[in-house]
C-alpha cells in the first residue's frame, strides 16, 4: 500500500486532523463505564502505544478492552487478524464507515469504539490517554501512578506541546518532507528537541518532571523507542542516534524496564510497519536488520 501523505505545496508534512473528537465524560453522550469501550491499537504506531501503556499502568485491562490490528496495511487500511471479537469487523475502515459513511480520510489508530452507541467516539489520540487518566480514575488500580496530577498539568501540557511539535510529529515532518528546505527545517527541530530533553535529564532526575512518572514520559518514550530502529534511517533523522545521547538513552531504558512500556514495545511490528507499508519512502519493502542495541542493559 502506498501511504497517503499529507504534504503542502512547499513539501512540508501536514498531519490529517482527527475526525472523531467526542469526549468520554460524566453527564455526556458517552459516559465512562466499565466494559463499554474498546480501543483499537497497533503495536507499530507510537500514538496508539501511548494508550496501551497508560491502560496497563493504570490497571484498566478489565475496564477498557483492546483490539490489536496487524502492522501491515493495504488499501483497506488496518486489518484485524481473525476478525474483531467485539464488532466482527475485518478491517478498521468498517468501523470508520459505520460511524460516518461519508468518511474519506485515513483510518487511524488509536480509536475508541462505544459498544452501547455502536460507533466510534474518538480518534483524537492526545485526548485518549488523558481520558484514561481522568474520566476513568474511579477504576484505577490501587497504587496506580497519577500520570496527570493537577498541580503539574500546566507544566505537563507545555512540555507535551514542545515534544509533539519538535519530536513526536517532528520525525514525521522530516520523513515525509518532499523538499530539502522542509526536511532541513524539520530535522533541525528534531535534534534541538532531543538536545533539550538530554539537558533536562542530565541533572539526574529519573523522569521529565522529576521523581514521578507522568503523561510527558509516555508521550516521549514512544518516539524514543522507534528512533534508532526506524526514524534514524527510514525518516532520515540521521544526525545522531538515541544511543548517542547518554542521559536520554539511560532514561529510555529506565522506562523500558517498566512492564507497561516493555510489554507494549514490539520492534518486529514497528519495523515491518514502517519499512513495508511506507513504500513511498522504502519502495523495495526490505526490512533492515538491526540496530544491534541492548534495551535491557542496566
mmCIF file of N, CA and C in Angstrom, residues 192-282:
data_model
loop_
_atom_site.group_PDB
_atom_site.id
_atom_site.type_symbol
_atom_site.label_atom_id
_atom_site.label_comp_id
_atom_site.label_asym_id
_atom_site.label_seq_id
_atom_site.Cartn_x
_atom_site.Cartn_y
_atom_site.Cartn_z
ATOM 1 N N UNK A 192 17.110 19.542 17.999
ATOM 2 C CA UNK A 192 17.039 20.583 19.027
ATOM 3 C C UNK A 192 16.195 20.096 20.198
ATOM 4 N N UNK A 193 15.104 19.400 19.894
ATOM 5 C CA UNK A 193 14.234 18.874 20.954
ATOM 6 C C UNK A 193 14.925 17.761 21.722
ATOM 7 N N UNK A 194 15.602 16.861 21.013
ATOM 8 C CA UNK A 194 16.373 15.829 21.709
ATOM 9 C C UNK A 194 17.433 16.462 22.606
ATOM 10 N N UNK A 195 18.071 17.515 22.137
ATOM 11 C CA UNK A 195 19.065 18.204 22.949
ATOM 12 C C UNK A 195 18.462 18.822 24.190
ATOM 13 N N UNK A 196 17.273 19.402 24.042
ATOM 14 C CA UNK A 196 16.576 19.984 25.193
ATOM 15 C C UNK A 196 16.258 18.902 26.223
ATOM 16 N N UNK A 197 15.779 17.749 25.761
ATOM 17 C CA UNK A 197 15.448 16.657 26.679
ATOM 18 C C UNK A 197 16.691 16.077 27.330
ATOM 19 N N UNK A 198 17.772 15.957 26.555
ATOM 20 C CA UNK A 198 19.041 15.469 27.109
ATOM 21 C C UNK A 198 19.514 16.378 28.244
ATOM 22 N N UNK A 199 19.446 17.668 28.008
ATOM 23 C CA UNK A 199 19.863 18.619 29.042
ATOM 24 C C UNK A 199 18.957 18.532 30.267
ATOM 25 N N UNK A 200 17.673 18.379 30.042
ATOM 26 C CA UNK A 200 16.705 18.315 31.141
ATOM 27 C C UNK A 200 16.969 17.105 32.039
ATOM 28 N N UNK A 201 17.371 15.993 31.419
ATOM 29 C CA UNK A 201 17.589 14.752 32.170
ATOM 30 C C UNK A 201 19.003 14.642 32.723
ATOM 31 N N UNK A 202 19.886 15.532 32.329
ATOM 32 C CA UNK A 202 21.285 15.442 32.739
ATOM 33 C C UNK A 202 21.507 15.836 34.191
ATOM 34 N N UNK A 203 20.484 16.366 34.869
ATOM 35 C CA UNK A 203 20.638 16.725 36.277
ATOM 36 C C UNK A 203 20.369 15.542 37.203
ATOM 37 N N UNK A 204 20.121 14.354 36.623
ATOM 38 C CA UNK A 204 19.935 13.157 37.435
ATOM 39 C C UNK A 204 18.496 12.815 37.746
ATOM 40 N N UNK A 205 17.549 13.649 37.332
ATOM 41 C CA UNK A 205 16.143 13.336 37.588
ATOM 42 C C UNK A 205 15.773 12.061 36.829
ATOM 43 N N UNK A 206 14.950 11.171 37.405
ATOM 44 C CA UNK A 206 14.599 9.932 36.708
ATOM 45 C C UNK A 206 13.569 10.133 35.607
ATOM 46 N N UNK A 207 12.698 11.132 35.772
ATOM 47 C CA UNK A 207 11.631 11.356 34.797
ATOM 48 C C UNK A 207 11.600 12.845 34.412
ATOM 49 N N UNK A 208 10.840 13.162 33.391
ATOM 50 C CA UNK A 208 10.898 14.509 32.823
ATOM 51 C C UNK A 208 10.426 15.592 33.783
ATOM 52 N N UNK A 209 9.511 15.231 34.699
ATOM 53 C CA UNK A 209 9.033 16.227 35.662
ATOM 54 C C UNK A 209 9.518 15.928 37.076
ATOM 55 N N UNK A 210 10.616 15.180 37.177
ATOM 56 C CA UNK A 210 11.183 14.936 38.496
ATOM 57 C C UNK A 210 11.142 13.483 38.897
ATOM 58 N N UNK A 211 10.619 13.219 40.081
ATOM 59 C CA UNK A 211 10.660 11.876 40.648
ATOM 60 C C UNK A 211 9.486 11.001 40.225
ATOM 61 N N UNK A 212 8.437 11.591 39.656
ATOM 62 C CA UNK A 212 7.231 10.827 39.356
ATOM 63 C C UNK A 212 7.012 10.690 37.854
ATOM 64 N N UNK A 213 6.572 9.527 37.442
ATOM 65 C CA UNK A 213 6.214 9.247 36.052
ATOM 66 C C UNK A 213 4.959 10.038 35.683
ATOM 67 N N UNK A 214 4.950 10.652 34.498
ATOM 68 C CA UNK A 214 3.779 11.418 34.068
ATOM 69 C C UNK A 214 3.462 11.142 32.601
ATOM 70 N N UNK A 215 2.396 11.770 32.145
ATOM 71 C CA UNK A 215 1.971 11.701 30.742
ATOM 72 C C UNK A 215 3.090 12.123 29.795
ATOM 73 N N UNK A 216 3.923 13.055 30.203
ATOM 74 C CA UNK A 216 5.022 13.512 29.348
ATOM 75 C C UNK A 216 5.996 12.381 29.044
ATOM 76 N N UNK A 217 6.250 11.525 30.023
ATOM 77 C CA UNK A 217 7.163 10.411 29.814
ATOM 78 C C UNK A 217 6.588 9.407 28.828
ATOM 79 N N UNK A 218 5.299 9.155 28.920
ATOM 80 C CA UNK A 218 4.653 8.229 27.991
ATOM 81 C C UNK A 218 4.764 8.755 26.565
ATOM 82 N N UNK A 219 4.475 10.027 26.375
ATOM 83 C CA UNK A 219 4.479 10.610 25.027
ATOM 84 C C UNK A 219 5.886 10.664 24.432
ATOM 85 N N UNK A 220 6.864 10.896 25.271
ATOM 86 C CA UNK A 220 8.246 10.957 24.784
ATOM 87 C C UNK A 220 8.776 9.566 24.462
ATOM 88 N N UNK A 221 8.478 8.599 25.313
ATOM 89 C CA UNK A 221 9.025 7.253 25.149
ATOM 90 C C UNK A 221 8.687 6.627 23.800
ATOM 91 N N UNK A 222 7.454 6.760 23.332
ATOM 92 C CA UNK A 222 7.072 6.021 22.135
ATOM 93 C C UNK A 222 7.842 6.482 20.899
ATOM 94 N N UNK A 223 8.294 7.728 20.870
ATOM 95 C CA UNK A 223 9.158 8.173 19.783
ATOM 96 C C UNK A 223 10.584 7.694 20.002
ATOM 97 N N UNK A 224 11.079 7.754 21.237
ATOM 98 C CA UNK A 224 12.428 7.276 21.513
ATOM 99 C C UNK A 224 12.565 5.792 21.188
ATOM 100 N N UNK A 225 11.526 5.001 21.477
ATOM 101 C CA UNK A 225 11.589 3.560 21.232
ATOM 102 C C UNK A 225 11.759 3.237 19.760
ATOM 103 N N UNK A 226 11.284 4.117 18.891
ATOM 104 C CA UNK A 226 11.349 3.895 17.438
ATOM 105 C C UNK A 226 12.518 4.618 16.787
ATOM 106 N N UNK A 227 13.254 5.373 17.560
ATOM 107 C CA UNK A 227 14.192 6.297 16.931
ATOM 108 C C UNK A 227 15.310 5.579 16.179
ATOM 109 N N UNK A 228 16.073 4.751 16.856
ATOM 110 C CA UNK A 228 17.202 4.115 16.181
ATOM 111 C C UNK A 228 16.752 3.038 15.202
ATOM 112 N N UNK A 229 15.636 2.376 15.485
ATOM 113 C CA UNK A 229 15.157 1.293 14.626
ATOM 114 C C UNK A 229 14.525 1.802 13.335
ATOM 115 N N UNK A 230 13.915 2.998 13.376
ATOM 116 C CA UNK A 230 13.142 3.470 12.228
ATOM 117 C C UNK A 230 13.484 4.905 11.838
ATOM 118 N N UNK A 231 13.367 5.832 12.772
ATOM 119 C CA UNK A 231 13.442 7.238 12.403
ATOM 120 C C UNK A 231 14.846 7.649 11.967
ATOM 121 N N UNK A 232 15.873 7.065 12.563
ATOM 122 C CA UNK A 232 17.246 7.425 12.217
ATOM 123 C C UNK A 232 17.540 7.162 10.745
ATOM 124 N N UNK A 233 17.099 6.015 10.242
ATOM 125 C CA UNK A 233 17.393 5.670 8.846
ATOM 126 C C UNK A 233 16.206 5.935 7.923
ATOM 127 N N UNK A 234 15.061 5.372 8.249
ATOM 128 C CA UNK A 234 13.893 5.442 7.367
ATOM 129 C C UNK A 234 13.403 6.882 7.190
ATOM 130 N N UNK A 235 13.389 7.656 8.269
ATOM 131 C CA UNK A 235 12.939 9.039 8.224
ATOM 132 C C UNK A 235 14.093 10.037 8.109
ATOM 133 N N UNK A 236 15.313 9.536 7.916
ATOM 134 C CA UNK A 236 16.487 10.390 7.665
ATOM 135 C C UNK A 236 16.808 11.318 8.840
ATOM 136 N N UNK A 237 16.447 10.920 10.050
ATOM 137 C CA UNK A 237 16.828 11.691 11.237
ATOM 138 C C UNK A 237 18.193 11.167 11.693
ATOM 139 N N UNK A 238 19.211 11.446 10.879
ATOM 140 C CA UNK A 238 20.469 10.714 10.945
ATOM 141 C C UNK A 238 21.631 11.502 11.542
ATOM 142 N N UNK A 239 21.374 12.651 12.126
ATOM 143 C CA UNK A 239 22.477 13.437 12.690
ATOM 144 C C UNK A 239 23.126 12.683 13.844
ATOM 145 N N UNK A 240 22.306 12.158 14.739
ATOM 146 C CA UNK A 240 22.785 11.328 15.849
ATOM 147 C C UNK A 240 21.735 10.270 16.126
ATOM 148 N N UNK A 241 22.138 9.239 16.857
ATOM 149 C CA UNK A 241 21.209 8.192 17.285
ATOM 150 C C UNK A 241 20.742 8.475 18.718
ATOM 151 N N UNK A 242 19.716 7.762 19.132
ATOM 152 C CA UNK A 242 19.304 7.846 20.533
ATOM 153 C C UNK A 242 20.456 7.439 21.437
ATOM 154 N N UNK A 243 21.173 6.372 21.081
ATOM 155 C CA UNK A 243 22.241 5.872 21.944
ATOM 156 C C UNK A 243 23.414 6.843 22.044
ATOM 157 N N UNK A 244 23.427 7.869 21.210
ATOM 158 C CA UNK A 244 24.471 8.901 21.299
ATOM 159 C C UNK A 244 24.130 9.987 22.305
ATOM 160 N N UNK A 245 22.965 9.893 22.928
ATOM 161 C CA UNK A 245 22.540 10.848 23.961
ATOM 162 C C UNK A 245 22.552 10.100 25.303
ATOM 163 N N UNK A 246 23.588 10.210 26.095
ATOM 164 C CA UNK A 246 23.729 9.359 27.291
ATOM 165 C C UNK A 246 22.554 9.429 28.256
ATOM 166 N N UNK A 247 22.107 10.637 28.588
ATOM 167 C CA UNK A 247 21.019 10.756 29.556
ATOM 168 C C UNK A 247 19.703 10.238 28.976
ATOM 169 N N UNK A 248 19.421 10.558 27.716
ATOM 170 C CA UNK A 248 18.182 10.097 27.077
ATOM 171 C C UNK A 248 18.165 8.585 26.904
ATOM 172 N N UNK A 249 19.302 8.008 26.537
ATOM 173 C CA UNK A 249 19.368 6.561 26.343
ATOM 174 C C UNK A 249 19.179 5.833 27.673
ATOM 175 N N UNK A 250 19.773 6.352 28.738
ATOM 176 C CA UNK A 250 19.557 5.760 30.060
ATOM 177 C C UNK A 250 18.088 5.899 30.485
ATOM 178 N N UNK A 251 17.517 7.057 30.209
ATOM 179 C CA UNK A 251 16.091 7.313 30.522
ATOM 180 C C UNK A 251 15.181 6.366 29.748
ATOM 181 N N UNK A 252 15.447 6.182 28.456
ATOM 182 C CA UNK A 252 14.611 5.295 27.648
ATOM 183 C C UNK A 252 14.675 3.868 28.168
ATOM 184 N N UNK A 253 15.867 3.398 28.568
ATOM 185 C CA UNK A 253 15.993 2.043 29.124
ATOM 186 C C UNK A 253 15.305 1.949 30.482
ATOM 187 N N UNK A 254 15.343 3.029 31.247
ATOM 188 C CA UNK A 254 14.659 3.038 32.547
ATOM 189 C C UNK A 254 13.157 2.832 32.348
ATOM 190 N N UNK A 255 12.592 3.492 31.341
ATOM 191 C CA UNK A 255 11.170 3.316 31.054
ATOM 192 C C UNK A 255 10.898 1.919 30.503
ATOM 193 N N UNK A 256 11.765 1.445 29.620
ATOM 194 C CA UNK A 256 11.576 0.115 29.019
ATOM 195 C C UNK A 256 11.563 -0.978 30.093
ATOM 196 N N UNK A 257 12.250 -0.753 31.194
ATOM 197 C CA UNK A 257 12.281 -1.738 32.270
ATOM 198 C C UNK A 257 10.939 -1.866 32.994
ATOM 199 N N UNK A 258 10.051 -0.892 32.811
ATOM 200 C CA UNK A 258 8.713 -0.939 33.410
ATOM 201 C C UNK A 258 7.834 -1.819 32.520
ATOM 202 N N UNK A 259 7.168 -2.845 33.058
ATOM 203 C CA UNK A 259 6.427 -3.785 32.213
ATOM 204 C C UNK A 259 5.444 -3.148 31.243
ATOM 205 N N UNK A 260 4.734 -2.097 31.651
ATOM 206 C CA UNK A 260 3.747 -1.475 30.756
ATOM 207 C C UNK A 260 4.402 -0.916 29.501
ATOM 208 N N UNK A 261 5.626 -0.451 29.614
ATOM 209 C CA UNK A 261 6.359 0.060 28.454
ATOM 210 C C UNK A 261 6.957 -1.098 27.650
ATOM 211 N N UNK A 262 7.649 -1.995 28.348
ATOM 212 C CA UNK A 262 8.332 -3.103 27.670
ATOM 213 C C UNK A 262 7.346 -4.020 26.948
ATOM 214 N N UNK A 263 6.259 -4.378 27.611
ATOM 215 C CA UNK A 263 5.336 -5.376 27.062
ATOM 216 C C UNK A 263 4.518 -4.848 25.884
ATOM 217 N N UNK A 264 4.493 -3.540 25.696
ATOM 218 C CA UNK A 264 3.770 -2.961 24.553
ATOM 219 C C UNK A 264 4.725 -2.484 23.459
ATOM 220 N N UNK A 265 6.022 -2.768 23.620
ATOM 221 C CA UNK A 265 7.028 -2.387 22.626
ATOM 222 C C UNK A 265 7.388 -3.614 21.806
ATOM 223 N N UNK A 266 6.962 -3.631 20.550
ATOM 224 C CA UNK A 266 7.201 -4.776 19.665
ATOM 225 C C UNK A 266 8.015 -4.285 18.470
ATOM 226 N N UNK A 267 9.325 -4.502 18.525
ATOM 227 C CA UNK A 267 10.198 -3.977 17.478
ATOM 228 C C UNK A 267 9.941 -4.645 16.126
ATOM 229 N N UNK A 268 9.489 -5.880 16.122
ATOM 230 C CA UNK A 268 9.151 -6.540 14.860
ATOM 231 C C UNK A 268 7.969 -5.841 14.198
ATOM 232 N N UNK A 269 6.903 -5.555 14.947
ATOM 233 C CA UNK A 269 5.755 -4.833 14.400
ATOM 234 C C UNK A 269 6.164 -3.445 13.923
ATOM 235 N N UNK A 270 6.974 -2.768 14.722
ATOM 236 C CA UNK A 270 7.399 -1.412 14.381
ATOM 237 C C UNK A 270 8.140 -1.404 13.050
ATOM 238 N N UNK A 271 9.140 -2.254 12.915
ATOM 239 C CA UNK A 271 9.970 -2.234 11.712
ATOM 240 C C UNK A 271 9.189 -2.693 10.486
ATOM 241 N N UNK A 272 8.404 -3.748 10.628
ATOM 242 C CA UNK A 272 7.647 -4.223 9.464
ATOM 243 C C UNK A 272 6.632 -3.191 9.010
ATOM 244 N N UNK A 273 5.996 -2.499 9.932
ATOM 245 C CA UNK A 273 5.004 -1.496 9.532
ATOM 246 C C UNK A 273 5.654 -0.372 8.735
ATOM 247 N N UNK A 274 6.686 0.236 9.288
ATOM 248 C CA UNK A 274 7.279 1.397 8.623
ATOM 249 C C UNK A 274 7.941 1.013 7.303
ATOM 250 N N UNK A 275 8.768 -0.024 7.331
ATOM 251 C CA UNK A 275 9.560 -0.337 6.139
ATOM 252 C C UNK A 275 8.744 -1.015 5.041
ATOM 253 N N UNK A 276 7.714 -1.777 5.407
ATOM 254 C CA UNK A 276 6.918 -2.478 4.398
ATOM 255 C C UNK A 276 5.756 -1.625 3.912
ATOM 256 N N UNK A 277 5.126 -0.893 4.800
ATOM 257 C CA UNK A 277 3.930 -0.131 4.442
ATOM 258 C C UNK A 277 4.251 1.162 3.704
ATOM 259 N N UNK A 278 5.297 1.837 4.120
ATOM 260 C CA UNK A 278 5.588 3.173 3.572
ATOM 261 C C UNK A 278 6.494 3.049 2.346
ATOM 262 N N UNK A 279 5.907 2.528 1.272
ATOM 263 C CA UNK A 279 6.683 2.251 0.062
ATOM 264 C C UNK A 279 7.087 3.508 -0.685
ATOM 265 N N UNK A 280 6.453 4.635 -0.382
ATOM 266 C CA UNK A 280 6.896 5.887 -0.986
ATOM 267 C C UNK A 280 8.270 6.293 -0.474
ATOM 268 N N UNK A 281 8.641 5.841 0.718
ATOM 269 C CA UNK A 281 9.966 6.105 1.266
ATOM 270 C C UNK A 281 10.891 4.910 1.028
ATOM 271 N N UNK A 282 10.363 3.693 1.155
ATOM 272 C CA UNK A 282 11.159 2.468 1.022
ATOM 273 C C UNK A 282 10.512 1.567 -0.033
#
